[in-house]
Coordinates of C-alpha atoms in Angstrom, one line a residue:
M28 CA -116.7 49.1 64.8
A29 CA -117.7 46.3 62.4
E30 CA -120.5 44.0 63.5
G31 CA -119.3 41.0 65.4
G32 CA -115.7 42.3 65.2
T33 CA -113.3 44.1 67.4
A34 CA -112.6 47.8 67.5
Q35 CA -110.0 48.8 65.0
P36 CA -107.9 51.9 65.7
D37 CA -108.3 54.7 63.2
R38 CA -105.3 54.7 60.9
P39 CA -104.2 58.0 59.4
P40 CA -104.3 58.0 55.6
A41 CA -101.1 57.2 53.9
R42 CA -99.2 60.3 52.9
Q43 CA -98.4 60.6 49.2
P44 CA -94.8 61.7 48.4
Q45 CA -94.7 65.3 47.6
R46 CA -93.0 66.8 44.6
M47 CA -91.7 70.2 43.7
D48 CA -94.0 72.5 41.7
V49 CA -91.0 73.8 39.7
G50 CA -90.7 72.5 36.2
T51 CA -94.0 70.7 36.0
Q52 CA -95.1 72.7 32.9
F53 CA -94.3 71.5 29.4
A54 CA -91.4 73.3 27.7
T55 CA -92.3 76.1 25.4
A56 CA -91.0 76.8 21.9
W57 CA -88.6 79.4 23.3
D58 CA -87.3 76.9 25.9
V59 CA -86.6 74.3 23.2
V60 CA -84.8 76.9 21.1
V61 CA -82.6 78.0 24.0
L62 CA -81.9 74.4 25.1
V63 CA -80.9 73.2 21.6
G64 CA -78.8 76.3 21.0
V65 CA -76.8 75.7 24.2
L66 CA -76.4 72.0 23.5
L67 CA -75.2 72.7 20.0
F68 CA -72.7 75.3 21.2
L69 CA -71.3 72.9 23.8
T70 CA -71.0 70.2 21.0
A71 CA -69.1 72.6 18.8
A72 CA -66.8 73.8 21.6
L73 CA -66.0 70.2 22.7
I74 CA -65.3 69.1 19.2
T75 CA -62.9 72.0 18.8
V76 CA -61.1 71.2 22.0
L77 CA -60.8 67.6 21.1
L78 CA -59.3 68.4 17.7
Q79 CA -57.0 71.1 19.1
A80 CA -55.8 68.9 22.1
W81 CA -55.2 65.8 20.1
P82 CA -51.6 64.8 21.0
P83 CA -49.0 64.8 18.3
P84 CA -47.3 61.5 17.3
T85 CA -44.3 60.5 19.3
A86 CA -40.8 61.0 17.8
P87 CA -39.5 58.1 15.8
D88 CA -36.3 57.9 17.9
G89 CA -38.4 57.4 21.0
G90 CA -37.6 60.8 22.4
T91 CA -40.2 62.7 24.5
V92 CA -41.3 66.3 24.2
T93 CA -41.9 68.0 27.5
E94 CA -44.4 70.6 26.3
T95 CA -46.1 71.4 23.0
S96 CA -47.5 74.9 22.1
T97 CA -51.2 74.2 21.7
R98 CA -54.1 76.5 20.9
I99 CA -57.2 75.7 23.0
L100 CA -60.1 77.7 21.9
F101 CA -58.9 81.3 22.2
W102 CA -55.6 80.6 24.2
T103 CA -52.3 79.3 23.1
I104 CA -50.4 77.6 25.9
G105 CA -47.7 75.0 26.4
L106 CA -49.1 71.7 27.4
S107 CA -47.4 68.3 28.1
R108 CA -48.7 65.1 26.5
D109 CA -50.3 64.0 29.8
T110 CA -52.3 67.2 29.9
L111 CA -53.4 66.9 26.3
L112 CA -54.6 63.4 27.1
F113 CA -56.6 64.7 30.0
L114 CA -58.2 67.3 27.7
V115 CA -59.0 64.6 25.1
V116 CA -60.7 62.5 27.8
V117 CA -62.8 65.4 29.1
S118 CA -63.9 66.6 25.7
A119 CA -64.6 63.0 24.5
G120 CA -66.6 62.2 27.6
G121 CA -68.6 65.4 27.2
L122 CA -69.3 64.6 23.6
G123 CA -70.5 61.1 24.4
A124 CA -72.9 62.5 27.0
L125 CA -74.1 65.1 24.4
I126 CA -74.9 62.3 21.9
H127 CA -77.2 60.8 24.5
V128 CA -78.7 64.1 25.5
L129 CA -79.4 65.3 21.9
R130 CA -81.1 62.0 21.0
S131 CA -83.3 62.3 24.1
V132 CA -84.2 65.9 23.4
Y133 CA -85.3 65.4 19.8
E134 CA -87.3 62.3 20.9
Y135 CA -89.2 64.1 23.7
V136 CA -89.7 67.2 21.6
G137 CA -90.9 65.2 18.7
N138 CA -93.4 63.4 21.0
R139 CA -94.3 66.8 22.6
R140 CA -93.6 65.4 26.1
L141 CA -90.6 67.5 27.1
R142 CA -91.1 69.1 30.6
R143 CA -89.0 71.9 32.0
S144 CA -87.9 69.7 34.9
W145 CA -85.7 67.7 32.5
M146 CA -83.9 70.7 31.1
T147 CA -81.6 70.8 34.1
M148 CA -80.5 67.2 33.5
Y149 CA -79.9 67.9 29.8
L150 CA -77.6 70.9 30.7
L151 CA -75.7 69.1 33.4
E152 CA -75.3 65.7 31.7
P153 CA -72.3 66.7 29.5
F154 CA -70.4 67.9 32.6
V155 CA -71.3 64.6 34.4
G156 CA -70.1 62.6 31.4
A157 CA -66.8 64.6 31.2
A158 CA -66.1 64.2 34.9
L159 CA -67.0 60.5 34.9
A160 CA -64.8 59.8 31.9
L161 CA -61.9 61.6 33.7
V162 CA -62.4 59.4 36.8
V163 CA -62.4 56.2 34.8
Y164 CA -59.3 57.3 32.9
C165 CA -57.5 58.0 36.2
V166 CA -58.6 54.6 37.5
L167 CA -57.2 52.9 34.3
R168 CA -54.0 54.9 34.4
G169 CA -53.6 54.3 38.1
G170 CA -52.9 50.6 37.4
L171 CA -56.1 49.0 38.6
T172 CA -56.7 47.2 35.3
T173 CA -53.6 48.1 33.3
S174 CA -49.9 48.5 33.8
V175 CA -49.4 51.3 31.3
A176 CA -47.2 54.0 33.0
S177 CA -45.9 56.2 30.2
S178 CA -48.2 58.5 28.2
E179 CA -45.9 58.1 25.1
V180 CA -47.3 54.5 24.5
I181 CA -51.0 55.4 25.0
N182 CA -53.1 55.3 21.9
P183 CA -55.2 58.5 22.0
Y184 CA -57.8 56.9 19.7
G185 CA -58.5 54.2 22.3
V186 CA -58.6 56.8 25.1
A187 CA -61.1 59.0 23.2
A188 CA -63.3 56.0 22.4
V189 CA -63.4 54.7 26.0
A190 CA -64.1 58.3 27.3
A191 CA -66.9 58.8 24.7
L192 CA -68.6 55.5 25.6
V193 CA -68.3 56.3 29.3
G194 CA -70.0 59.7 28.7
M195 CA -72.7 58.1 26.5
F196 CA -73.5 55.3 28.9
S197 CA -72.8 57.2 32.2
R198 CA -75.6 55.4 34.1
Q199 CA -74.4 52.0 33.2
T200 CA -70.8 53.0 34.0
V201 CA -71.8 54.1 37.5
D202 CA -73.8 50.9 38.1
K203 CA -70.8 48.8 37.0
L204 CA -68.4 50.8 39.2
R205 CA -70.8 50.4 42.1
A206 CA -70.9 46.6 41.5
V207 CA -67.1 46.3 41.3
F208 CA -66.4 48.3 44.4
N209 CA -69.2 46.6 46.3
T210 CA -67.4 43.3 45.5
L211 CA -64.0 44.7 46.5
L212 CA -65.0 46.6 49.6
T213 CA -67.7 44.2 51.1
A214 CA -66.6 43.0 54.6
P215 CA -66.0 39.3 54.8
Q216 CA -68.5 37.2 56.8
D217 CA -67.3 36.4 60.3
S218 CA -66.8 32.7 60.9
P219 CA -68.7 31.2 63.9
G220 CA -65.4 30.1 65.6
E221 CA -64.0 33.6 65.9
G222 CA -66.6 34.7 68.5
L223 CA -67.2 38.1 66.9
T224 CA -70.8 37.6 66.1
P225 CA -73.2 34.9 67.2
S226 CA -74.0 32.3 64.6
T227 CA -77.6 32.0 65.7
S228 CA -80.2 34.1 67.4
D229 CA -82.2 33.3 70.5
N230 CA -84.9 31.4 68.5
G231 CA -82.3 29.3 66.8
R232 CA -82.4 31.0 63.4
S233 CA -79.6 32.8 61.8
P234 CA -79.7 36.6 62.4
Q235 CA -78.9 37.1 58.7
G236 CA -82.3 35.6 57.8
S237 CA -84.2 37.9 60.1
P238 CA -86.9 39.9 58.3
D239 CA -86.1 43.1 60.3
R240 CA -82.4 43.2 59.2
A241 CA -81.3 46.8 58.8
G242 CA -79.4 46.5 55.6
R243 CA -78.4 44.3 52.7
A244 CA -75.2 42.5 52.2
D245 CA -73.7 45.4 50.5
G246 CA -74.3 47.7 53.4
S247 CA -77.2 49.7 52.0
S248 CA -80.6 50.0 53.7
D249 CA -82.5 50.5 50.5
P250 CA -84.4 47.2 49.7
G251 CA -84.8 48.0 46.0
P252 CA -82.3 48.8 43.2
H253 CA -81.1 52.3 42.8
R254 CA -82.6 54.1 39.9

């Protein structure tokens, strides 16, 4: 008890957030060699798939070809133009993510700051970029922002460029998609005349301005931005 003061209850010390012990060590030379070897192998494989899956030009008379015999790595199969475009998107998205990953790896290795905990992210980022590029391509082909319906009129160069940029800037793409869908899917504010929610609280203030509000306008309870 402090002199001249009131008794203060003992407060337990604030608990520090705990972290896993796995991956706290710095990467060894063998770790770097294996990581770079795997990333270079994925880069070569995706470049090969991109070149092999590049769709042939359309016929001058406007006719369409149902399937094309295509060699993908070690297999030769018949694929339609739509399927070839999917392979172009996936491989270009993975390559875009690999560009970001390889730049990050040589910067952290050069600064001798690479930890083992980041190696999982480096190995999974190409798959995240490929999947995200495929999602964005399906959104565009689905008619949300374009009216293109036939694969014959799609420029594969533009598709590959967009997919590579999505894979390279996957975090910015996710943030932009979150902002777009928060705008599209946010419930409208109830008008006071509808009688659904009271316009003011008991103390005369708007309940939306209350400091103990559970969530933000977008429905999330996290007060800070997602990182």
